[in-house]
Amino acid sequence: MKSTLSLPRAEELFDKISQDNEVLRIFKYHSLRVMYFSALLSKKVGCYDEDLRIASLFHDIGKIGLSKDILLKPTKLDALEYQIIQAHSVIGNNILRKTLNLPRAAIFVRDHHERWDGKGYPRGLKENEISIQGRIIGICDAFDTMTIDRRHYNLQTLTYKEAFIELERCSWSQFDGELVAKFKLLIEDLELPSSEKWAEDEFLMDKLMGHVFINCFN
């Protein structure tokens, strides 16, 4: 089913929401990078389409109603706080399915925290029960969080090499190991800026994303 929300309109909507909402503004560039990585990986494995691109951009939209104090808590979350964080996958699914009328993209948003071993959330799906698009977004989300956005969790960021070691360690438990291997080859072929520069330099981020839009997605 073709998305009823066009890509330009989706990106315009995302930009507007991220400007108006403090939580989404904090995660704006994270979401853009996850879309960038997810689109490239999905193209590599032959499952790229508009729903994947929109879902990867909006994968954290469910955080819009969550407390910033919980999302950015510098210490370990307690059990209730962790359950609240987990709810963002379901909230995001509902926003895309009911509000934006994007039922297929909503599935990918819902699935991006499921695990290959069935220990993820919200539905405890395993292996190929999880949409391949959800598996792709999950890997790209984890990679960006480990290398750039761990500052939101008061954790030390990892180098790209260290992040790949962690992704490989979690292959066939948390992640689809075949997709991890293809993602590693993809990233090794790119000339990424240092994670510190990419995280903080808005001009560079805008320039890179403009390049992606022109050369990859049109």
mmCIF file of C-alpha atoms in Angstrom:
data_model
loop_
_atom_site.group_PDB
_atom_site.id
_atom_site.type_symbol
_atom_site.label_atom_id
_atom_site.label_comp_id
_atom_site.label_asym_id
_atom_site.label_seq_id
_atom_site.Cartn_x
_atom_site.Cartn_y
_atom_site.Cartn_z
ATOM 1 C CA MET A 1 0.000 0.000 0.000
ATOM 2 C CA LYS A 2 1.394 3.368 -1.006
ATOM 3 C CA SER A 3 1.807 5.987 1.718
ATOM 4 C CA THR A 4 -0.881 8.652 1.800
ATOM 5 C CA LEU A 5 1.672 11.131 3.125
ATOM 6 C CA SER A 6 4.195 12.206 0.483
ATOM 7 C CA LEU A 7 7.889 12.249 1.361
ATOM 8 C CA PRO A 8 8.278 16.043 1.118
ATOM 9 C CA ARG A 9 5.210 16.510 3.319
ATOM 10 C CA ALA A 10 6.511 13.920 5.808
ATOM 11 C CA GLU A 11 9.840 15.695 6.092
ATOM 12 C CA GLU A 12 8.147 19.073 6.404
ATOM 13 C CA LEU A 13 5.874 17.705 9.136
ATOM 14 C CA PHE A 14 8.797 16.143 10.993
ATOM 15 C CA ASP A 15 10.747 19.402 10.867
ATOM 16 C CA LYS A 16 7.765 21.370 12.169
ATOM 17 C CA ILE A 17 7.077 18.937 15.013
ATOM 18 C CA SER A 18 10.746 18.830 16.021
ATOM 19 C CA GLN A 19 10.803 22.630 16.196
ATOM 20 C CA ASP A 20 7.643 22.811 18.303
ATOM 21 C CA ASN A 21 8.411 19.925 20.677
ATOM 22 C CA GLU A 22 11.478 20.076 22.930
ATOM 23 C CA VAL A 23 11.940 16.312 23.216
ATOM 24 C CA LEU A 24 11.824 15.730 19.463
ATOM 25 C CA ARG A 25 14.058 18.743 18.879
ATOM 26 C CA ILE A 26 16.708 17.082 21.056
ATOM 27 C CA PHE A 27 16.511 13.888 18.984
ATOM 28 C CA LYS A 28 16.082 15.589 15.582
ATOM 29 C CA TYR A 29 19.508 14.865 14.122
ATOM 30 C CA HIS A 30 19.510 11.373 15.597
ATOM 31 C CA SER A 31 16.304 10.698 13.654
ATOM 32 C CA LEU A 32 17.793 12.126 10.456
ATOM 33 C CA ARG A 33 20.908 9.963 10.776
ATOM 34 C CA VAL A 34 18.803 6.855 11.459
ATOM 35 C CA MET A 35 16.809 7.619 8.311
ATOM 36 C CA TYR A 36 20.069 8.047 6.376
ATOM 37 C CA PHE A 37 21.542 4.730 7.549
ATOM 38 C CA SER A 38 18.232 2.843 7.274
ATOM 39 C CA ALA A 39 17.608 4.003 3.720
ATOM 40 C CA LEU A 40 21.091 3.024 2.597
ATOM 41 C CA LEU A 41 20.901 -0.413 4.260
ATOM 42 C CA SER A 42 17.407 -1.095 2.943
ATOM 43 C CA LYS A 43 18.547 -0.174 -0.572
ATOM 44 C CA LYS A 44 21.453 -2.582 -0.171
ATOM 45 C CA VAL A 45 19.135 -5.485 0.714
ATOM 46 C CA GLY A 46 16.395 -4.506 -1.749
ATOM 47 C CA CYS A 47 13.548 -3.418 0.526
ATOM 48 C CA TYR A 48 13.723 0.397 0.358
ATOM 49 C CA ASP A 49 10.487 2.308 -0.204
ATOM 50 C CA GLU A 50 8.676 5.412 1.011
ATOM 51 C CA ASP A 51 7.224 3.692 4.082
ATOM 52 C CA LEU A 52 10.694 2.646 5.239
ATOM 53 C CA ARG A 53 12.040 6.157 4.842
ATOM 54 C CA ILE A 54 9.128 7.723 6.715
ATOM 55 C CA ALA A 55 9.204 5.079 9.469
ATOM 56 C CA SER A 56 12.929 5.528 10.053
ATOM 57 C CA LEU A 57 12.507 9.301 10.249
ATOM 58 C CA PHE A 58 9.548 9.002 12.641
ATOM 59 C CA HIS A 59 10.827 5.992 14.630
ATOM 60 C CA ASP A 60 10.999 8.070 17.840
ATOM 61 C CA ILE A 61 7.791 10.063 17.293
ATOM 62 C CA GLY A 62 6.256 8.172 20.223
ATOM 63 C CA LYS A 63 8.588 10.035 22.569
ATOM 64 C CA ILE A 64 6.639 13.225 21.904
ATOM 65 C CA GLY A 65 4.473 12.735 24.976
ATOM 66 C CA LEU A 66 7.106 11.318 27.325
ATOM 67 C CA SER A 67 8.788 13.197 30.148
ATOM 68 C CA LYS A 68 12.127 14.775 29.289
ATOM 69 C CA ASP A 69 13.265 13.984 32.838
ATOM 70 C CA ILE A 70 12.821 10.268 32.148
ATOM 71 C CA LEU A 71 14.146 10.313 28.578
ATOM 72 C CA LEU A 72 17.304 12.180 29.591
ATOM 73 C CA LYS A 73 17.729 10.725 33.061
ATOM 74 C CA PRO A 74 21.497 10.496 33.752
ATOM 75 C CA THR A 75 21.156 7.484 36.058
ATOM 76 C CA LYS A 76 19.677 4.030 35.572
ATOM 77 C CA LEU A 77 15.933 3.892 34.933
ATOM 78 C CA ASP A 78 13.770 2.102 37.465
ATOM 79 C CA ALA A 79 11.271 -0.569 36.333
ATOM 80 C CA LEU A 80 8.352 1.844 35.909
ATOM 81 C CA GLU A 81 10.450 4.401 34.017
ATOM 82 C CA TYR A 82 11.707 1.675 31.685
ATOM 83 C CA GLN A 83 8.126 0.594 30.964
ATOM 84 C CA ILE A 84 7.255 4.202 30.180
ATOM 85 C CA ILE A 85 10.190 4.422 27.742
ATOM 86 C CA GLN A 86 9.104 1.176 26.090
ATOM 87 C CA ALA A 87 5.679 2.666 25.422
ATOM 88 C CA HIS A 88 7.115 4.951 22.742
ATOM 89 C CA SER A 89 7.023 2.136 20.161
ATOM 90 C CA VAL A 90 3.287 1.643 20.676
ATOM 91 C CA ILE A 91 2.592 5.389 20.789
ATOM 92 C CA GLY A 92 4.570 5.870 17.571
ATOM 93 C CA ASN A 93 2.681 3.025 15.933
ATOM 94 C CA ASN A 94 -0.634 4.632 16.873
ATOM 95 C CA ILE A 95 0.419 8.072 15.591
ATOM 96 C CA LEU A 96 1.478 6.746 12.191
ATOM 97 C CA ARG A 97 -1.459 4.359 11.861
ATOM 98 C CA LYS A 98 -4.328 6.484 13.174
ATOM 99 C CA THR A 99 -3.223 10.098 12.763
ATOM 100 C CA LEU A 100 -1.048 9.950 9.655
ATOM 101 C CA ASN A 101 -2.880 7.007 8.034
ATOM 102 C CA LEU A 102 0.331 5.086 7.380
ATOM 103 C CA PRO A 103 -0.473 1.540 8.568
ATOM 104 C CA ARG A 104 2.505 -0.158 6.923
ATOM 105 C CA ALA A 105 5.080 2.387 8.140
ATOM 106 C CA ALA A 106 3.453 2.104 11.579
ATOM 107 C CA ILE A 107 4.400 -1.584 11.714
ATOM 108 C CA PHE A 108 8.061 -0.745 11.110
ATOM 109 C CA VAL A 109 8.007 1.841 13.920
ATOM 110 C CA ARG A 110 6.356 -0.666 16.235
ATOM 111 C CA ASP A 111 8.961 -3.335 15.421
ATOM 112 C CA HIS A 112 12.213 -1.394 15.788
ATOM 113 C CA HIS A 113 12.812 -2.497 19.409
ATOM 114 C CA GLU A 114 11.921 -6.143 18.877
ATOM 115 C CA ARG A 115 14.836 -8.598 19.233
ATOM 116 C CA TRP A 116 15.898 -11.546 17.131
ATOM 117 C CA ASP A 117 15.680 -13.788 20.229
ATOM 118 C CA GLY A 118 12.154 -12.672 21.090
ATOM 119 C CA LYS A 119 13.123 -10.681 24.195
ATOM 120 C CA GLY A 120 12.323 -7.258 22.760
ATOM 121 C CA TYR A 121 9.216 -5.106 22.944
ATOM 122 C CA PRO A 122 6.355 -4.353 22.562
ATOM 123 C CA ARG A 123 5.139 -7.755 21.259
ATOM 124 C CA GLY A 124 8.045 -10.102 21.912
ATOM 125 C CA LEU A 125 8.364 -11.018 18.229
ATOM 126 C CA LYS A 126 11.370 -13.081 17.135
ATOM 127 C CA GLU A 127 13.421 -13.729 14.042
ATOM 128 C CA ASN A 128 11.475 -13.287 10.797
ATOM 129 C CA GLU A 129 8.286 -12.439 12.676
ATOM 130 C CA ILE A 130 9.853 -8.978 12.908
ATOM 131 C CA SER A 131 9.548 -6.937 9.737
ATOM 132 C CA ILE A 132 12.896 -6.619 7.962
ATOM 133 C CA GLN A 133 12.351 -2.862 7.943
ATOM 134 C CA GLY A 134 11.941 -2.876 11.732
ATOM 135 C CA ARG A 135 15.137 -4.933 12.060
ATOM 136 C CA ILE A 136 16.990 -2.449 9.849
ATOM 137 C CA ILE A 137 15.803 0.585 11.821
ATOM 138 C CA GLY A 138 16.736 -1.159 15.079
ATOM 139 C CA ILE A 139 20.344 -1.729 13.952
ATOM 140 C CA CYS A 140 20.741 1.823 12.652
ATOM 141 C CA ASP A 141 19.148 3.280 15.787
ATOM 142 C CA ALA A 142 21.526 1.312 18.021
ATOM 143 C CA PHE A 143 24.587 2.276 15.965
ATOM 144 C CA ASP A 144 23.811 5.981 16.121
ATOM 145 C CA THR A 145 22.968 5.833 19.821
ATOM 146 C CA MET A 146 26.225 4.069 20.645
ATOM 147 C CA THR A 147 28.445 6.376 18.582
ATOM 148 C CA ILE A 148 26.757 9.743 19.005
ATOM 149 C CA ASP A 149 23.691 9.982 21.204
ATOM 150 C CA ARG A 150 24.862 8.172 24.325
ATOM 151 C CA ARG A 151 25.378 11.589 25.838
ATOM 152 C CA HIS A 152 21.634 11.557 26.454
ATOM 153 C CA TYR A 153 22.123 8.545 28.724
ATOM 154 C CA ASN A 154 25.283 9.859 30.384
ATOM 155 C CA LEU A 155 27.320 7.052 28.830
ATOM 156 C CA GLN A 156 30.653 7.120 27.042
ATOM 157 C CA THR A 157 30.268 7.180 23.269
ATOM 158 C CA LEU A 158 31.918 4.423 21.273
ATOM 159 C CA THR A 159 34.072 4.696 18.189
ATOM 160 C CA TYR A 160 32.617 3.309 14.983
ATOM 161 C CA LYS A 161 34.873 0.258 15.364
ATOM 162 C CA GLU A 162 33.776 -0.311 18.957
ATOM 163 C CA ALA A 163 30.133 0.009 17.940
ATOM 164 C CA PHE A 164 30.578 -2.670 15.275
ATOM 165 C CA ILE A 165 32.126 -4.981 17.849
ATOM 166 C CA GLU A 166 29.036 -4.479 20.017
ATOM 167 C CA LEU A 167 26.647 -5.030 17.110
ATOM 168 C CA GLU A 168 28.475 -8.231 16.204
ATOM 169 C CA ARG A 169 28.455 -9.378 19.834
ATOM 170 C CA CYS A 170 24.671 -8.966 19.857
ATOM 171 C CA SER A 171 24.119 -10.601 16.447
ATOM 172 C CA TRP A 172 21.594 -13.444 16.471
ATOM 173 C CA SER A 173 20.429 -12.403 19.945
ATOM 174 C CA GLN A 174 19.339 -8.776 19.689
ATOM 175 C CA PHE A 175 19.992 -8.196 15.993
ATOM 176 C CA ASP A 176 19.671 -10.023 12.682
ATOM 177 C CA GLY A 177 23.295 -11.056 12.180
ATOM 178 C CA GLU A 178 23.075 -11.056 8.397
ATOM 179 C CA LEU A 179 21.865 -7.452 8.382
ATOM 180 C CA VAL A 180 24.600 -6.466 10.846
ATOM 181 C CA ALA A 181 27.259 -7.893 8.520
ATOM 182 C CA LYS A 182 25.837 -5.993 5.532
ATOM 183 C CA PHE A 183 25.532 -2.799 7.575
ATOM 184 C CA LYS A 184 29.193 -3.041 8.603
ATOM 185 C CA LEU A 185 30.317 -3.372 4.978
ATOM 186 C CA LEU A 186 28.112 -0.426 4.011
ATOM 187 C CA ILE A 187 29.503 1.876 6.699
ATOM 188 C CA GLU A 188 33.095 0.873 5.954
ATOM 189 C CA ASP A 189 32.573 2.061 2.377
ATOM 190 C CA LEU A 190 31.341 5.483 3.521
ATOM 191 C CA GLU A 191 33.587 8.345 4.552
ATOM 192 C CA LEU A 192 31.754 9.367 7.690
ATOM 193 C CA PRO A 193 32.872 12.418 9.659
ATOM 194 C CA SER A 194 33.960 11.912 13.240
ATOM 195 C CA SER A 195 30.988 11.159 15.453
ATOM 196 C CA GLU A 196 31.730 14.210 17.615
ATOM 197 C CA LYS A 197 31.675 16.563 14.620
ATOM 198 C CA TRP A 198 28.568 15.004 13.129
ATOM 199 C CA ALA A 199 26.721 15.277 16.422
ATOM 200 C CA GLU A 200 27.463 18.947 17.075
ATOM 201 C CA ASP A 201 27.925 20.630 13.681
ATOM 202 C CA GLU A 202 24.447 21.519 12.401
ATOM 203 C CA PHE A 203 25.816 22.992 9.155
ATOM 204 C CA LEU A 204 27.625 19.731 8.347
ATOM 205 C CA MET A 205 24.536 17.721 9.227
ATOM 206 C CA ASP A 206 22.334 19.807 6.939
ATOM 207 C CA LYS A 207 24.893 19.563 4.135
ATOM 208 C CA LEU A 208 25.182 15.785 4.450
ATOM 209 C CA MET A 209 21.432 15.276 4.562
ATOM 210 C CA GLY A 210 20.992 17.509 1.512
ATOM 211 C CA HIS A 211 23.491 15.322 -0.327
ATOM 212 C CA VAL A 212 21.565 12.226 0.744
ATOM 213 C CA PHE A 213 18.227 13.625 -0.439
ATOM 214 C CA ILE A 214 19.603 14.588 -3.850
ATOM 215 C CA ASN A 215 21.724 11.513 -4.587
ATOM 216 C CA CYS A 216 20.001 8.648 -2.771
ATOM 217 C CA PHE A 217 16.291 9.192 -2.525
ATOM 218 C CA ASN A 218 15.116 11.003 -5.624
#
